Coordinates of C-alpha atoms and ligand atoms in Angstrom, one line a residue:
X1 CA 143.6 89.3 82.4
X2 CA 143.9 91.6 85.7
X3 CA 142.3 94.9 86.1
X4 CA 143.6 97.2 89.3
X5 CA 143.5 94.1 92.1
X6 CA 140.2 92.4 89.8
X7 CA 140.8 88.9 87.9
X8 CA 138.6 89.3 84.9
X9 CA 137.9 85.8 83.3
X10 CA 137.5 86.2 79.8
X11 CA 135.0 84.1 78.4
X12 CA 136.0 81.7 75.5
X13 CA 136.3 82.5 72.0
X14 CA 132.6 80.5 71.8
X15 CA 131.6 82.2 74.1
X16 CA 132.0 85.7 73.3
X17 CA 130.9 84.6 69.8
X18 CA 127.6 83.7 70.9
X19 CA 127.2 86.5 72.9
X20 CA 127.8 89.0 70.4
X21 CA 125.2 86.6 68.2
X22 CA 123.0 86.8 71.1
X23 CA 123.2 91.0 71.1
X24 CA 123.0 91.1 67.4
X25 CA 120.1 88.9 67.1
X26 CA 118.2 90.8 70.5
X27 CA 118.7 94.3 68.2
X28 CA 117.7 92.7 65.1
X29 CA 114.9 91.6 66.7
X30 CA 111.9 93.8 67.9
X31 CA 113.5 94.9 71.0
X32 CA 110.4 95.1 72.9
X33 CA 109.0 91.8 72.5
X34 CA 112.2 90.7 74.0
X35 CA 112.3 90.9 78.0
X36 CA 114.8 89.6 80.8
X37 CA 112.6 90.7 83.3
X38 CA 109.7 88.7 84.8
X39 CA 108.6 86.7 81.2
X40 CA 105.5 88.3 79.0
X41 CA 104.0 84.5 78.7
X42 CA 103.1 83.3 81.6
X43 CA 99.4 83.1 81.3
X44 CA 98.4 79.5 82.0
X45 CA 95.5 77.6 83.7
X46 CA 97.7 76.6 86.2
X47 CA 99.3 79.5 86.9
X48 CA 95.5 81.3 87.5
X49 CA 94.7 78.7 89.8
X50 CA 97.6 78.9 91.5
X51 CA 97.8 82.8 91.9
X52 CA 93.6 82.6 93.4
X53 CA 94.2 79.9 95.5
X54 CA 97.2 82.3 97.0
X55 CA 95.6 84.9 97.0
X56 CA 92.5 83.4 98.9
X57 CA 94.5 81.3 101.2
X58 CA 97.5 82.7 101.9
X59 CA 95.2 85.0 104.5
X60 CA 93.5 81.9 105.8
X61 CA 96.6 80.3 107.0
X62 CA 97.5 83.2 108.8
X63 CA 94.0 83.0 110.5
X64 CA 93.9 78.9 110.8
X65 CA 97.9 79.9 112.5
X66 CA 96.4 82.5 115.0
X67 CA 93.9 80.0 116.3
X68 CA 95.8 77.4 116.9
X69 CA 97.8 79.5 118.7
X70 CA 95.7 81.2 120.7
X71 CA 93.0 78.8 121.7
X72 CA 94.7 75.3 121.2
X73 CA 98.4 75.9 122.6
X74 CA 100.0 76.3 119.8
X75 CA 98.6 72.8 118.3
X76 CA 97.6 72.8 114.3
X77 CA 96.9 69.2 115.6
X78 CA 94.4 69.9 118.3
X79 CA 93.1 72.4 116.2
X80 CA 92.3 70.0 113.0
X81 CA 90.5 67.2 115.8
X82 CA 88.7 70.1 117.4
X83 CA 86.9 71.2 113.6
X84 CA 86.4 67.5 113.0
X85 CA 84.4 66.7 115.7
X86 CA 82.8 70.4 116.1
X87 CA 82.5 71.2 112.3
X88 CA 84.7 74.1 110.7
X89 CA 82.4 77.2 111.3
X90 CA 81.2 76.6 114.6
X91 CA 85.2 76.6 115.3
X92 CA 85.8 79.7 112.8
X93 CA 82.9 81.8 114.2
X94 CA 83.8 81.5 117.6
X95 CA 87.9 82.1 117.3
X96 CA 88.8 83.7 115.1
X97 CA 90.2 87.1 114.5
X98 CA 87.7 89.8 115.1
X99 CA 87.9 93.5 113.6
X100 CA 88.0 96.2 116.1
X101 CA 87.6 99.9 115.2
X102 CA 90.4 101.2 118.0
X103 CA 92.8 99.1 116.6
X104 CA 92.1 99.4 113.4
X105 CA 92.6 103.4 113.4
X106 CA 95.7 102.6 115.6
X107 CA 96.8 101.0 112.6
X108 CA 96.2 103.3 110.0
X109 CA 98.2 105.5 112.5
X110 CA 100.9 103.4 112.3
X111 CA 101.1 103.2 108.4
X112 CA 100.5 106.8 108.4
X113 CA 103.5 107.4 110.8
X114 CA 105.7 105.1 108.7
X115 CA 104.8 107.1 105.8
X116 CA 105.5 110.6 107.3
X117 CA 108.9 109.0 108.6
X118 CA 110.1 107.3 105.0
X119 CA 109.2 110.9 103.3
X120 CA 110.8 113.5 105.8
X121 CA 113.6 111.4 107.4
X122 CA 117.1 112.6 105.9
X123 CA 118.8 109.8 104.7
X124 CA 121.6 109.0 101.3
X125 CA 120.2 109.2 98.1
X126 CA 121.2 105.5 96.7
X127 CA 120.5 104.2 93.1
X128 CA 118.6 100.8 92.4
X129 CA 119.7 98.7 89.3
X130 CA 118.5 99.2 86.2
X131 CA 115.3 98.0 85.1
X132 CA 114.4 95.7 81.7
X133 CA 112.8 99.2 80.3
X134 CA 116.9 100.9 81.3
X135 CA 115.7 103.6 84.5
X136 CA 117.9 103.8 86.9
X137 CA 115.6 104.9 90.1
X138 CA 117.2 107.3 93.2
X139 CA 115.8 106.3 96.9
X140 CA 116.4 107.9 99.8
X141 CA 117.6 105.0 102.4
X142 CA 116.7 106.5 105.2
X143 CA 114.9 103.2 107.2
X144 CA 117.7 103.1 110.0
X145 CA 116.2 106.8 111.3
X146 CA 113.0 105.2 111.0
X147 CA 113.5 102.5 112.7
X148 CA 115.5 104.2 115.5
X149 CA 113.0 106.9 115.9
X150 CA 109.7 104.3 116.1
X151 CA 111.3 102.7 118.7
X152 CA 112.3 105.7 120.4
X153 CA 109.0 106.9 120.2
X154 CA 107.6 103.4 121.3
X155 CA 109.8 102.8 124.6
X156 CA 109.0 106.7 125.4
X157 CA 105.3 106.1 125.6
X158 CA 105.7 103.2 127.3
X159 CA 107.8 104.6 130.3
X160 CA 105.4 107.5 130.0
X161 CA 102.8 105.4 130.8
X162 CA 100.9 106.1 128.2
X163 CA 101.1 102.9 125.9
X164 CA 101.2 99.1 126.9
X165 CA 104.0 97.8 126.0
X166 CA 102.2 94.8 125.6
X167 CA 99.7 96.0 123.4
X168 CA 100.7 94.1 120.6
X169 CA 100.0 90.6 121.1
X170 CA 96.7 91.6 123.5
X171 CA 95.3 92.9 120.3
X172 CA 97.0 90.2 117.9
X173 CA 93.6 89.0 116.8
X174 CA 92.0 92.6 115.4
X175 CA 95.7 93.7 114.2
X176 CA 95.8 90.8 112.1
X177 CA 92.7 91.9 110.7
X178 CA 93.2 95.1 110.2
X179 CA 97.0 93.7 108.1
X180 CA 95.0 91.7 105.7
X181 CA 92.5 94.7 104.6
X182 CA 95.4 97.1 104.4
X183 CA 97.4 94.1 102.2
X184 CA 93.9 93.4 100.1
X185 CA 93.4 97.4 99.2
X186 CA 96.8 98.1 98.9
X187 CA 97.6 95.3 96.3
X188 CA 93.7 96.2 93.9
X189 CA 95.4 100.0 94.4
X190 CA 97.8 98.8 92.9
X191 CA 96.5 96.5 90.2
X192 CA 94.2 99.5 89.3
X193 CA 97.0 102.3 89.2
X194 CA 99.1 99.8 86.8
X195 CA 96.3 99.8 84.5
X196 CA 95.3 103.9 84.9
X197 CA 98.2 105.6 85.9
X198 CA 101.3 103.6 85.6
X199 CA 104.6 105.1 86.8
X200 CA 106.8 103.9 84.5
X201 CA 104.8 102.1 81.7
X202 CA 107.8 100.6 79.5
X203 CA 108.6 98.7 82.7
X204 CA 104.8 96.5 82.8
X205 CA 104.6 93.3 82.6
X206 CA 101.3 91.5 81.5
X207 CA 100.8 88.2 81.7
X208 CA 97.0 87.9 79.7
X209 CA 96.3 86.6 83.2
X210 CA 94.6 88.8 85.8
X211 CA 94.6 86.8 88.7
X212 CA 98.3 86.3 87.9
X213 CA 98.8 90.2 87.3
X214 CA 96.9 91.0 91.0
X215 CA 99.9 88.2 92.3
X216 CA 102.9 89.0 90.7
X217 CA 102.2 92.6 90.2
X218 CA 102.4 94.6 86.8
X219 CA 104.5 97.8 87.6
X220 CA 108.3 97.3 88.5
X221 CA 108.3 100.6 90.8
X222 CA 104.9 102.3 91.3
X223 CA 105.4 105.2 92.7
X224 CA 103.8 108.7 93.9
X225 CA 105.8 111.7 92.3
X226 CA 109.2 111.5 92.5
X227 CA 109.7 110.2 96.7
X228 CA 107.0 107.9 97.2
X229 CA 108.2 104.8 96.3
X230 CA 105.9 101.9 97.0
X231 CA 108.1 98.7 96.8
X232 CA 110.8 99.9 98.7
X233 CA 108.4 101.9 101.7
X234 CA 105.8 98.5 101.5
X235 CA 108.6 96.0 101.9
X236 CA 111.2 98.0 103.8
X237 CA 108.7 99.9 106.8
X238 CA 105.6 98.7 108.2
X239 CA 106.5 95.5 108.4
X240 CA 109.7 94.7 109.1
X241 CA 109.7 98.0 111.7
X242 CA 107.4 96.4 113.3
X243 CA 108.8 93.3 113.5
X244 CA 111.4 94.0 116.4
X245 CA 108.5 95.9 118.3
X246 CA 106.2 92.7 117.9
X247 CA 109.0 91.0 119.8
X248 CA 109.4 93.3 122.1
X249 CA 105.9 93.8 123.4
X250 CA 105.5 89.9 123.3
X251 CA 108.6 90.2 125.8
X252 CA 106.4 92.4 127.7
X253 CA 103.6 89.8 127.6
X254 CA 105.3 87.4 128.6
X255 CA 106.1 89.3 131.7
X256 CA 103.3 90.8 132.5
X257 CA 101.2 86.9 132.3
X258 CA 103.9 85.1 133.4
X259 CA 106.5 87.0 135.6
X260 CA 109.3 86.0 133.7
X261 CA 111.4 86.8 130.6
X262 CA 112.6 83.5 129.2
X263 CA 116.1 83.5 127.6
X264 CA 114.7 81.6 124.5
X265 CA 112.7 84.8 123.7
X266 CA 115.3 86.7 124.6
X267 CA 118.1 85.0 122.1
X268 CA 115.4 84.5 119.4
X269 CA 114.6 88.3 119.8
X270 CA 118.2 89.3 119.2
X271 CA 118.6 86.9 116.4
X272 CA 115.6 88.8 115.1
X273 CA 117.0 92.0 115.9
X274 CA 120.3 91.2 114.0
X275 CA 118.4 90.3 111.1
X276 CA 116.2 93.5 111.3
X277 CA 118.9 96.0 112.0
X278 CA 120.6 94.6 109.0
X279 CA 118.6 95.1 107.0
X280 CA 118.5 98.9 107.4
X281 CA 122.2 99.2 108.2
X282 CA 122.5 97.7 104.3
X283 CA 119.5 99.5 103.0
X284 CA 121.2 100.2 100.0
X285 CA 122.5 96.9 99.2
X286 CA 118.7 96.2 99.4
X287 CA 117.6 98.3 96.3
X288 CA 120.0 96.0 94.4
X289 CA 118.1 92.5 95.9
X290 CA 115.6 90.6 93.8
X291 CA 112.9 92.6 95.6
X292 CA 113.4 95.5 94.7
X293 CA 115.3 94.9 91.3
X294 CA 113.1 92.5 89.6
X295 CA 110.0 91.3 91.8
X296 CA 106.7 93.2 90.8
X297 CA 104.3 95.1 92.8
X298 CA 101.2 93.1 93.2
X299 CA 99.9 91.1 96.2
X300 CA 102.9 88.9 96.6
X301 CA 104.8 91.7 97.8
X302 CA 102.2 94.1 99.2
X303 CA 99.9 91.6 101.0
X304 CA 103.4 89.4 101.9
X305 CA 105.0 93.0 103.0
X306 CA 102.0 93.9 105.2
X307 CA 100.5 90.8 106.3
X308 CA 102.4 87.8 106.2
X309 CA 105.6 89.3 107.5
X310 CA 105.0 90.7 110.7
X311 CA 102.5 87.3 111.1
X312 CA 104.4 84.2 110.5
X313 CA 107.9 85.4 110.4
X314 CA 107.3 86.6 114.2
X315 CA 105.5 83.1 115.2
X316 CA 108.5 82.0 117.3
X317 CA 108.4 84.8 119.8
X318 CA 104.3 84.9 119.8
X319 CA 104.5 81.8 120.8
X320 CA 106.9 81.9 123.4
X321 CA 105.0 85.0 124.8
X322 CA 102.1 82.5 125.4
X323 CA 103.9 79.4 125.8
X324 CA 107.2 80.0 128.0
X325 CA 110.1 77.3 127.5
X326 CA 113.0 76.3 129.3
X327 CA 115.6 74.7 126.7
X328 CA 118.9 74.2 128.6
X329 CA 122.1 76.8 128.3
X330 CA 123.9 74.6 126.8
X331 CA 121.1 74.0 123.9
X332 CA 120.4 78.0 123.7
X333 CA 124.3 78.3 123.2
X334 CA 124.7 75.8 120.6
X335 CA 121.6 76.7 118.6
X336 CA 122.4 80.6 119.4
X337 CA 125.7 79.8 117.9
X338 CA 124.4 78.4 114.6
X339 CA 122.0 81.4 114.2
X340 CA 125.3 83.7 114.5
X341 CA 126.9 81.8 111.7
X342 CA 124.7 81.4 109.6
X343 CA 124.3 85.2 109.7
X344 CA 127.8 85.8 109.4
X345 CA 127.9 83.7 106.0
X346 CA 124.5 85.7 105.3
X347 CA 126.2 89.1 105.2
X348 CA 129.7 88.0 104.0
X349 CA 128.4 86.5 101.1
X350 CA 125.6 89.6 100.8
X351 CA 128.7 92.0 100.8
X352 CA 131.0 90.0 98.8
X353 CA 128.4 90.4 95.8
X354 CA 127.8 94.2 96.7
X355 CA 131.6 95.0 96.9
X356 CA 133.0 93.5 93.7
X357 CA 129.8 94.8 92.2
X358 CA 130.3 98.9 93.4
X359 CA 134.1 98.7 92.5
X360 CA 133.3 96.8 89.5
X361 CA 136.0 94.1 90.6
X362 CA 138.7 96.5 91.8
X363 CA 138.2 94.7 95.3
X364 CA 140.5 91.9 97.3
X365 CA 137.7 88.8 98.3
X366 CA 139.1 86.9 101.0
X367 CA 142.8 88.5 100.8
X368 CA 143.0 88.1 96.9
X369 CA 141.9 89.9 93.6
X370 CA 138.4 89.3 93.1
X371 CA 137.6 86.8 90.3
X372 CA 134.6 87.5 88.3
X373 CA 133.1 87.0 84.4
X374 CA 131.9 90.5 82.3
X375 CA 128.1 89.7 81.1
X376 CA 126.6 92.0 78.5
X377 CA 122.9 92.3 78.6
X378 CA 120.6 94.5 76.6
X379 CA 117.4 96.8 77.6
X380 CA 114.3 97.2 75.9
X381 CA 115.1 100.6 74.8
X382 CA 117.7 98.7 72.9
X383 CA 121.1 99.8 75.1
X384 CA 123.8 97.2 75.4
X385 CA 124.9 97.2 78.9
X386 CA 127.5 95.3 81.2
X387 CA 127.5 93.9 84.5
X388 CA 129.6 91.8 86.5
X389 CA 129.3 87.9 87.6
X390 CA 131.3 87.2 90.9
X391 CA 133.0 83.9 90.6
X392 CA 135.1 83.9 93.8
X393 CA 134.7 83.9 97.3
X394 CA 131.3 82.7 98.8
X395 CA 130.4 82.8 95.0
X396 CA 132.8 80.7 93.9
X397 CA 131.7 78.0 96.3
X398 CA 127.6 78.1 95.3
X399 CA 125.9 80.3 92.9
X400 CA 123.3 81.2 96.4
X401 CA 125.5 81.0 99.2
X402 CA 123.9 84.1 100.8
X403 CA 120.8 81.9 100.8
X404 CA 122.2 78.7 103.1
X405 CA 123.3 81.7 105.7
X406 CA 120.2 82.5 105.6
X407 CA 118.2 79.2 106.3
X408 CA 121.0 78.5 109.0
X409 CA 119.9 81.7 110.4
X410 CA 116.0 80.6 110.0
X411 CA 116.4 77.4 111.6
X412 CA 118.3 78.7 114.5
X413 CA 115.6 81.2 115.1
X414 CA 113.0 78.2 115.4
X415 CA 114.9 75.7 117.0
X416 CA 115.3 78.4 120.2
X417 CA 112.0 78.5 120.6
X418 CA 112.7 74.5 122.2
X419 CA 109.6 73.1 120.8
X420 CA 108.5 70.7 118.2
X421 CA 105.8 72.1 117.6
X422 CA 104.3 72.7 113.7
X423 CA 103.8 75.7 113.8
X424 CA 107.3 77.2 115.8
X425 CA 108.5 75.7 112.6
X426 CA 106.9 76.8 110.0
X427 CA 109.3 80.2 109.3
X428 CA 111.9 77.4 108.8
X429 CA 110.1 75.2 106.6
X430 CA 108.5 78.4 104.6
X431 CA 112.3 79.9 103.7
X432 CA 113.6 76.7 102.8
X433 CA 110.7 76.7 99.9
X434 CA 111.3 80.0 99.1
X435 CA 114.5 80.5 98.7
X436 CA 115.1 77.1 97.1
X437 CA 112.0 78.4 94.4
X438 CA 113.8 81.6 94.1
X439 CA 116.9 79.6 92.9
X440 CA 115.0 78.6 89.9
X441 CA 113.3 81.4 89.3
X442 CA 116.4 84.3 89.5
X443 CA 118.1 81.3 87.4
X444 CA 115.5 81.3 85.0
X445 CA 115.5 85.1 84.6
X446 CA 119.9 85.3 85.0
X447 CA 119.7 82.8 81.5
X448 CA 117.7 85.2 80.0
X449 CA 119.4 88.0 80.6
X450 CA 122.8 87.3 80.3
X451 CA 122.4 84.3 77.7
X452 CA 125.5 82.1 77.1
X453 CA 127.4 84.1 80.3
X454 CA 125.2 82.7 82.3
X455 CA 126.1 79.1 81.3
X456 CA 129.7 79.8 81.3
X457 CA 129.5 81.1 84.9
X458 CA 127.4 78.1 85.8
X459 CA 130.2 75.5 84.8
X460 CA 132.1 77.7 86.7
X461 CA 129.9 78.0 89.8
X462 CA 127.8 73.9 89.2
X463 CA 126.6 74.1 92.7
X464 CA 123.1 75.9 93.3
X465 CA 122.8 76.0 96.7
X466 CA 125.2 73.7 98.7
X467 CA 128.1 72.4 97.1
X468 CA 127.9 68.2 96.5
X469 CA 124.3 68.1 97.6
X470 CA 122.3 70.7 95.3
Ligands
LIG501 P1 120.5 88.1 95.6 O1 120.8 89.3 96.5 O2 121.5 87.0 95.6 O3 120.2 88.7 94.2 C1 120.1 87.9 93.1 C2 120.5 88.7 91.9 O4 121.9 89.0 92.0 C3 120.3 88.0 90.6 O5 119.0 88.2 90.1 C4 121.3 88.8 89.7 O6 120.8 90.0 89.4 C5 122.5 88.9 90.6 N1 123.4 87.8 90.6 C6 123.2 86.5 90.5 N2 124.4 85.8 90.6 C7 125.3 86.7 90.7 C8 126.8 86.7 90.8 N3 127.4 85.5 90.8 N4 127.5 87.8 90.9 C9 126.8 89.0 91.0 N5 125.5 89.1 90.9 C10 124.8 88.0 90.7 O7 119.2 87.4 96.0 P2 117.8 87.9 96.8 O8 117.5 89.3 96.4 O9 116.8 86.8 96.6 O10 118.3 87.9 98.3 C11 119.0 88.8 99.0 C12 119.2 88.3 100.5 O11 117.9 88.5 101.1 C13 119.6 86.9 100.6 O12 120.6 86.8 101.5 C14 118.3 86.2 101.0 O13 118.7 85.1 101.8 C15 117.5 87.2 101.7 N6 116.1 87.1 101.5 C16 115.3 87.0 102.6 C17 114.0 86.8 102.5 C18 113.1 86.8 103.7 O14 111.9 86.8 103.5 N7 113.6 86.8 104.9 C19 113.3 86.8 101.2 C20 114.2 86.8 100.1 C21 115.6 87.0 100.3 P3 121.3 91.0 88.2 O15 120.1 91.1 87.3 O16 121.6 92.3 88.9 O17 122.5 90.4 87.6

């Protein structure tokens, strides 16, 4: 069946028999026990365990990482022989990261000016999707302005002489401290406003585990009146703002200790910079990503958002600020080269989605009508709604094909650093388990949703990730 320059597949006669048994039965039911969101039952042993030791040591690594970086070249290795022959706190107490008042009220400063920026800056007003509970949320996208202005603002005071442009990594230590308390408060703010003052309380999710609630989070979109969101200002400013400016100040620092600017930093900072820019260039095609659609607001987000992004995802140019490299042209070209591909498939496949999506298939993919399947799925106010399933293009290749752009893109922005070390690596190593969990997870959750559609469009789609391997 076509529509204007679309090619709907109809599902089979099964098919849309068991779908329509699938709606039936879901109204019959009592609607709100039912949820395709993040599941009601997920209160385990395990999963406790696993949410506090997160929680505990997710802030460790970053500490154990800034160590070894710092005071053993980079080295997880050196670092490990150095605690077993000197013992774990003499080690701990004497490097680690120390808390400093200055920088801590610099920081606050900085959230603060984020905050001011995300509320005032004019930007579109864009909708999100709709949620399990059926709202359909407004955001102003507004982070390019932000993110122009900060670094405006940042290379102004610099060539005023008035900041340091290497301030960054000279304060790395008490900036990483003063991340982790604004992560910790932010995400038992949030754990307590869930419970006390919830935004939008149909949209909840409880798990009959605390620990798990603080990790996952309980409110879909927290907010503060009608503007402040908190998913989409706690994932979308400090952070990743501030991720371009770590690079450039660690440009800066490399400078300054080592009179030169190696073109590994360089290249890795532009692959960086793609990646950043993008993601406020697209900003609405972000309020329709897992993150903002269906993740929860707890510490995985609001710690991750605060703490471990501007931390580990930034490790490759840290390093090099410390640690200068000299890979040759030919290796910076080639490994350049992947990084540009893989972020060419990233946003080709990213836009493919969001096109046939907005023009609810009315859209050519790759010069010809776009194929995709109609999936009905309900809300817990008990609304029957429908969406759309792309089937062609990137999407008819793998059901994640925005995700192997991404890993490309990941690997290339280690593998310019031109080290083996560990720890260079680690960004690479840490997406590949993330994304490859989110498979299972968004898959878990797409089943749910869309029921039998979803297997249809798996037969359809059988690769996950990369087609023949997984
Ligand atoms: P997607 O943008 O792919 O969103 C997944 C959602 O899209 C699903 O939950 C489903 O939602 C919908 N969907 C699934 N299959 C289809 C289909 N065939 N056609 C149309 N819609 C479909 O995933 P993410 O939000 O995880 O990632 C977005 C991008 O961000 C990716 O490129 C990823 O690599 C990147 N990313 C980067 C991270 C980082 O830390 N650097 C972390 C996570 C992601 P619905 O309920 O609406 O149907």
């Amino acid at each position: 069946m076509h529509t204007q320059t679309g090619i709907f597949i109809p599902p089979d006669s099964t098919t849309s028999k068991t779908q329509r048994e699938l709606v039936l039965s879901l109204k019959a039911a009592s609607i709100s026990t039912y949820a395709w969101g993040r599941s009601t039952k997920r209160s385990s042993w395990l999963r406790a365990i696993a949410s506090t030791a997160m929680v505990c040591l997710a802030p460790v690594l970053i500490i154990v990482w800034y160590i070894a970086l710092t005071s053993f070249q980079g080295s997880l290795f050196a670092l490990v022989r150095a605690v077993s022959t000197d013992g774990l706190m003499p080690i701990l107490k004497h490097y680690s990261p120390q808390f400093d008042s200055g920088v801590t009220a610099v920081y606050i400063g900085w959230l603060f000016l984020q905050a001011i920026l995300y509320l005032y800056l004019p930007g579109k007003i864009n909708t999100g999707q709709r949620t399990p509970a059926g709202h359909l949320l407004s955001y102003r996208t507004n982070g390019l302005a932000a993110w122009t202005v900060t670094h405006v603002a940042y290379l102004g005071l610099w060539s005023l002489g008035i900041l340091d442009p290497a301030f960054i990594p000279k304060n790395w230590g008490s900036l990483i401290v003063a991340m982790n308390i604004a992560g910790y408060i932010l995400s038992a703010f949030s754990f307590i406003k869930a419970h006390i003052q919830p935004t939008h309380a149909d949209d909840r999710k409880f798990s009959g585990s605390s620990v798990y609630d603080f990790y996952m989070g309980i409110e879909m979109n927290p907010r503060i009146g009608q503007n402040f969101d908190f998913k989409l200002f706690v994932n979308g400013r400090p952070g990743i703002v501030a991720w371009t400016l770590i690079d450039i100040s660690n440009i800066a620092y490399q400078y300054q200790v080592h009179s030169t600017i190696s073109p590994a930093l360089v290249l890795v900072s532009i692959l960086h910079g793609i990646y950043v820019l993008d993601f406020f260039i697209h900003e609405a095609w972000y309020l329709r990503t897992i993150d903002i659609s269906h993740d929860h607001f707890g510490f995985y987000l609001a710690w991750g958002s605060l703490a471990w992004l501007p931390t580990m995802y930034t490790i490759q140019s840290q390093y090099l600020g410390l640690y200068p490299t000299t890979p040759s042209w030919a290796y910076l070209a080639a490994v350049f080269g992947l990084g540009i591909a893989g972020y060419a498939l990233f946003r080709s496949a990213n836009n493919q989605k969001d096109r046939v999506r907005r023009s609810k298939g009315s859209c050519l993919v790759w010069g010809k009508p776009a194929a995709y399947i109609k999936a009905q799925y309900l809300t817990t106010d008990g609304a029957q709604h429908e969406s759309i399933l792309v089937c062609g293009g990137w999407w008819g290749r793998s059901r994640h094909a925005n995700y192997v752009g991404d890993l490309m893109l990941s690997t290339a922005m280690c593998a310019l650093a031109g080290t083996t070390t560990l720890m260079v690596w680690f960004y690479a190593i840490f997406m590949l388990i993330l994304l490859v969990h989110r498979c299972l997870r968004d898959e878990e959750r797409c089943r749910a949703k869309y029921g039998q559609t979803w297997d249809d469009y798996c037969k359809k789609v059988p690769w996950r990730l990369v087609p023949g391997i997984w």
